[in-house]
Amino acid sequence: MSDNNVEKLVIIGSGPAGWTAAIYAARANLDPLVFAGRPKTVPSTVLPGGQLMMTTEVENYPGFPEGVTGPRLMAHFEQQAVRFGTRIVTDNGLHPDVSNPDDGHSYSFHDCQRVDLSQRPFVVVGEDDAQYLAHAVIIATGATANWLGLENEQRLARLGGGVSACAVCDGALPIFRDQVLAVVGGGDSAVEEATYLTKFAAKVCMIHRRDQLRASKIMAERALSNPKIEVLWNKIPIDVLGDQRITGVRLKDTKTAEVSDLSVGGLFLAIGHTPATAFLGDQLALDAKGYIKLKDPYRSTTSVEGVFAAGDVVDSVYRQAITAAGMGCKAALDAERWLAEQGVH
Ligand code: NAP
């Protein structure tokens, strides 16, 4: 903290972007304070640590030649941030509690409820209306993959039972090799994910609720001409079958209401993402889909000076842990330089 109980930097979000920003900021003596977020399961699963907490094996994060589980990777990020002095808002005050050597994870992290970016220092409001003042803020709240919201879909996703919302993250896992796989959605992501999965799968069924793809023409052509991809038109999944591992999907025809079962060894959701920006209200410039607009695409600056953004909350295209981490690094460096210009050290 700098002077008059004003934090130099508050970071909102605890995925790869948030923790990387914290590591860089802590090492630059900015004493960052992190709102890591409280776990939620409704309407979709949101966990401190972000999307990687729903990913089993991460095989494409550099530095882990044998792979690493998503939760373990995020625990490493957090530990590294804490090692350099990052503080996290929790039920039990600030973690780590330096006066308590046994301080652990026996309590929940807190959400940021809202921010007031119209005054300086900025006001960041936590749970129970606790107010924190901050000279600079980094927003790294991510975007959550949309799920269908089916009970068995969520259960099997949590179990690592072959249901995922990220083919690029999970598709190359051995459990999906030479299987018939299903991808739900008809947009560019669905086509991209289905095409990617054909490298490993015996066959990929795209399940789309209409009789026309939403994907761009060139991408749609790619799917329709791929001999390993079959599009099941006018279908929506109404249940996911299987106990410990997925065995199939129950489909309903959106035109005839006919119900049928499709045997699959994996299910991938590609029905869009929702950026976590609702808590900002209309205080920052957002694009039509709610992602934070950067002032300069090569930086992390936003429409409000002193507020920086990083990770999936600004990125509807790449959405990878490594790209989010890179953006978190940029945001911390931008915040550090901006704070120095303001005379905050
Ligand atoms: P999207 O364009 O919003 O498409 C989402 C798809 O999911 C749509 O086909 C939609 O059906 C379907 N859907 C949504 N909710 C559903 C539900 N509850 N049940 C069943 N189906 C549902 O999202 P996206 O594909 O993730 O693309 C997001 C943005 O990134 C787009 O601008 C896209 O062009 C871009 N992108 C580009 C590339 C590339 O160029 N390489 C790759 C990926 C993404 P309807 O069509 O019926 O609405």
Coordinates of C-alpha atoms in Angstrom, one line a residue, residues 26-232:
A26 CA 4.9 -7.6 -6.6
R27 CA 8.4 -7.9 -7.9
A28 CA 8.2 -4.2 -8.8
N29 CA 7.3 -3.4 -5.2
L30 CA 3.7 -2.4 -6.1
D31 CA 2.3 -4.6 -3.2
P32 CA -0.6 -5.7 -5.3
L33 CA -3.9 -6.6 -3.7
V34 CA -5.8 -9.3 -5.6
F35 CA -9.6 -10.1 -5.6
A36 CA -9.3 -13.7 -6.7
G37 CA -13.1 -14.4 -6.7
R38 CA -15.4 -16.7 -4.9
P39 CA -16.3 -20.1 -6.5
K40 CA -19.8 -20.3 -8.1
T41 CA -21.6 -23.0 -9.9
V42 CA -24.6 -21.2 -11.1
P43 CA -25.3 -20.3 -13.9
S44 CA -22.0 -21.8 -14.9
T45 CA -18.9 -22.9 -13.0
V46 CA -16.6 -20.0 -12.1
L47 CA -13.6 -20.8 -9.9
P48 CA -10.7 -18.7 -8.6
G49 CA -8.0 -19.6 -11.1
G50 CA -10.3 -19.3 -14.0
Q51 CA -11.0 -21.6 -16.9
L52 CA -7.9 -23.7 -16.2
M53 CA -9.6 -24.9 -13.0
M54 CA -12.0 -26.8 -15.3
T55 CA -9.2 -28.3 -17.4
T56 CA -7.7 -31.6 -16.5
E57 CA -4.3 -32.0 -18.3
V58 CA -2.6 -28.9 -19.7
E59 CA -0.1 -30.1 -22.3
N60 CA 0.6 -26.9 -24.2
Y61 CA 1.8 -24.6 -21.4
P62 CA 5.5 -24.2 -22.0
G63 CA 7.8 -25.3 -19.2
F64 CA 5.8 -28.5 -18.3
P65 CA 7.1 -31.1 -20.7
E66 CA 5.2 -33.9 -18.9
G67 CA 2.0 -31.7 -18.8
V68 CA 0.4 -30.4 -15.7
T69 CA -3.2 -30.3 -14.4
G70 CA -5.0 -26.9 -14.7
P71 CA -5.6 -26.5 -11.0
R72 CA -1.9 -27.4 -10.2
L73 CA -0.7 -24.9 -12.8
M74 CA -2.9 -22.2 -11.2
A75 CA -1.7 -23.1 -7.7
H76 CA 1.9 -22.6 -9.0
F77 CA 0.9 -19.2 -10.4
E78 CA -0.7 -18.1 -7.1
Q79 CA 2.2 -19.4 -4.9
Q80 CA 4.7 -17.5 -7.1
A81 CA 2.6 -14.3 -6.7
V82 CA 2.3 -14.7 -3.0
R83 CA 6.1 -15.5 -2.7
F84 CA 6.8 -11.9 -3.8
G85 CA 4.3 -10.3 -1.5
T86 CA 1.0 -10.3 -3.3
R87 CA -2.0 -10.0 -0.9
I88 CA -5.3 -11.6 -1.5
V89 CA -8.7 -10.5 0.0
T90 CA -10.3 -13.5 1.8
D91 CA -13.0 -14.2 4.4
N92 CA -10.2 -14.1 6.9
G93 CA -8.6 -10.8 6.1
L94 CA -5.7 -10.7 3.8
H95 CA -3.9 -13.8 2.7
P96 CA -1.2 -14.6 3.4
D97 CA -1.5 -13.4 7.0
V98 CA 2.1 -12.7 7.8
S99 CA 1.3 -12.9 11.5
N100 CA 0.1 -16.4 11.2
P101 CA 2.7 -19.0 10.0
D102 CA -0.1 -21.6 9.5
D103 CA -2.0 -19.4 7.1
G104 CA -3.5 -21.7 4.5
H105 CA -6.5 -22.0 2.2
S106 CA -9.1 -22.8 4.8
Y107 CA -11.2 -19.8 3.7
S108 CA -12.7 -18.4 0.5
F109 CA -11.3 -15.7 -1.6
H110 CA -13.6 -12.7 -2.1
D111 CA -15.3 -11.3 -5.1
C112 CA -15.1 -7.7 -6.2
Q113 CA -18.7 -6.5 -6.3
R114 CA -18.2 -3.3 -8.2
V115 CA -15.8 -0.4 -8.9
D116 CA -16.1 3.3 -9.1
L117 CA -13.7 4.6 -11.7
S118 CA -15.2 8.1 -11.8
Q119 CA -13.1 9.3 -8.8
R120 CA -9.4 9.1 -7.9
P121 CA -8.2 7.2 -6.2
F122 CA -10.5 4.5 -7.7
V123 CA -12.9 2.7 -5.3
V124 CA -13.0 -1.0 -5.5
V125 CA -15.9 -2.5 -3.5
G126 CA -15.5 -6.0 -2.1
E127 CA -17.9 -8.3 -0.3
D128 CA -20.0 -6.8 2.5
D129 CA -19.4 -3.4 0.9
A130 CA -15.8 -3.3 2.1
Q131 CA -14.2 -0.4 0.2
Y132 CA -10.6 -0.3 -1.0
L133 CA -9.0 2.7 -2.6
A134 CA -6.5 2.2 -5.5
H135 CA -4.3 4.4 -7.6
A136 CA -4.4 1.8 -10.4
V137 CA -6.5 -1.2 -11.3
I138 CA -5.9 -4.2 -13.5
I139 CA -9.0 -6.1 -14.7
A140 CA -8.3 -9.7 -15.5
T141 CA -11.7 -11.2 -14.8
G142 CA -11.7 -13.5 -17.9
A143 CA -14.6 -14.9 -19.8
T144 CA -16.5 -18.0 -19.0
A145 CA -17.2 -20.6 -21.7
N146 CA -20.9 -20.9 -22.1
W147 CA -22.3 -24.3 -21.2
L148 CA -25.6 -25.8 -22.0
G149 CA -26.4 -26.0 -18.3
L150 CA -27.2 -29.7 -18.2
E151 CA -26.6 -31.4 -14.9
N152 CA -24.7 -34.4 -16.3
E153 CA -22.7 -32.1 -18.6
Q154 CA -21.4 -30.1 -15.5
R155 CA -20.8 -33.3 -13.5
L156 CA -18.8 -35.1 -16.2
A157 CA -16.8 -31.9 -16.9
R158 CA -15.8 -31.7 -13.3
L159 CA -14.9 -35.4 -13.2
G160 CA -12.7 -35.1 -16.3
G161 CA -15.1 -37.6 -17.8
G162 CA -14.8 -36.4 -21.4
V163 CA -16.8 -33.2 -21.4
S164 CA -15.0 -30.0 -22.1
A165 CA -15.5 -26.5 -23.3
C166 CA -12.1 -26.2 -24.9
A167 CA -11.0 -28.6 -27.6
V168 CA -7.6 -26.9 -28.0
C169 CA -6.9 -27.4 -24.3
D170 CA -8.2 -31.0 -23.9
G171 CA -8.7 -32.5 -27.4
A172 CA -5.3 -34.1 -27.7
L173 CA -5.7 -36.1 -24.5
P174 CA -5.3 -39.9 -25.0
I175 CA -9.0 -40.5 -23.8
F176 CA -10.2 -38.8 -27.0
R177 CA -8.0 -40.7 -29.5
D178 CA -9.8 -42.6 -32.2
Q179 CA -13.2 -41.9 -30.7
V180 CA -16.3 -40.5 -32.2
L181 CA -16.5 -37.0 -30.7
A182 CA -19.2 -34.4 -30.7
V183 CA -18.9 -30.6 -30.9
V184 CA -21.9 -28.4 -30.0
G185 CA -22.3 -25.1 -31.9
G186 CA -22.3 -23.8 -35.4
G187 CA -19.9 -20.8 -35.1
D188 CA -16.3 -20.3 -36.1
S189 CA -15.2 -21.8 -32.8
A190 CA -17.2 -24.9 -33.4
V191 CA -15.8 -25.4 -36.8
E192 CA -12.3 -24.7 -35.7
E193 CA -12.6 -27.1 -32.8
A194 CA -14.2 -29.8 -34.9
T195 CA -11.5 -29.5 -37.5
Y196 CA -8.8 -29.6 -34.8
L197 CA -10.3 -32.7 -33.3
T198 CA -10.3 -34.6 -36.6
K199 CA -6.5 -34.9 -36.1
F200 CA -7.1 -37.3 -33.2
A201 CA -10.7 -38.6 -33.6
A202 CA -12.2 -41.3 -35.7
K203 CA -15.0 -39.0 -36.5
V204 CA -16.4 -35.6 -35.3
C205 CA -20.2 -34.9 -35.2
M206 CA -21.0 -31.2 -35.1
I207 CA -24.4 -30.7 -33.3
H208 CA -26.1 -27.5 -34.5
R209 CA -29.5 -26.2 -33.5
R210 CA -30.3 -24.7 -36.9
D211 CA -30.0 -25.8 -40.5
Q212 CA -27.3 -23.3 -41.4
L213 CA -23.9 -22.6 -39.8
R214 CA -23.2 -19.3 -38.2
A215 CA -19.5 -19.7 -39.1
S216 CA -17.9 -17.5 -41.8
K217 CA -18.2 -18.9 -45.3
I218 CA -14.6 -20.1 -45.6
M219 CA -14.7 -21.8 -42.2
A220 CA -18.1 -23.4 -42.9
E221 CA -16.8 -24.8 -46.2
R222 CA -13.9 -26.3 -44.3
A223 CA -16.2 -28.2 -42.0
L224 CA -18.6 -29.3 -44.7
S225 CA -15.9 -30.6 -47.0
N226 CA -14.0 -32.5 -44.3
P227 CA -14.7 -36.2 -44.7
K228 CA -14.3 -36.8 -40.9
I229 CA -16.9 -34.2 -40.0
E230 CA -20.6 -34.8 -40.1
V231 CA -23.0 -32.0 -39.2
L232 CA -26.2 -33.1 -37.3

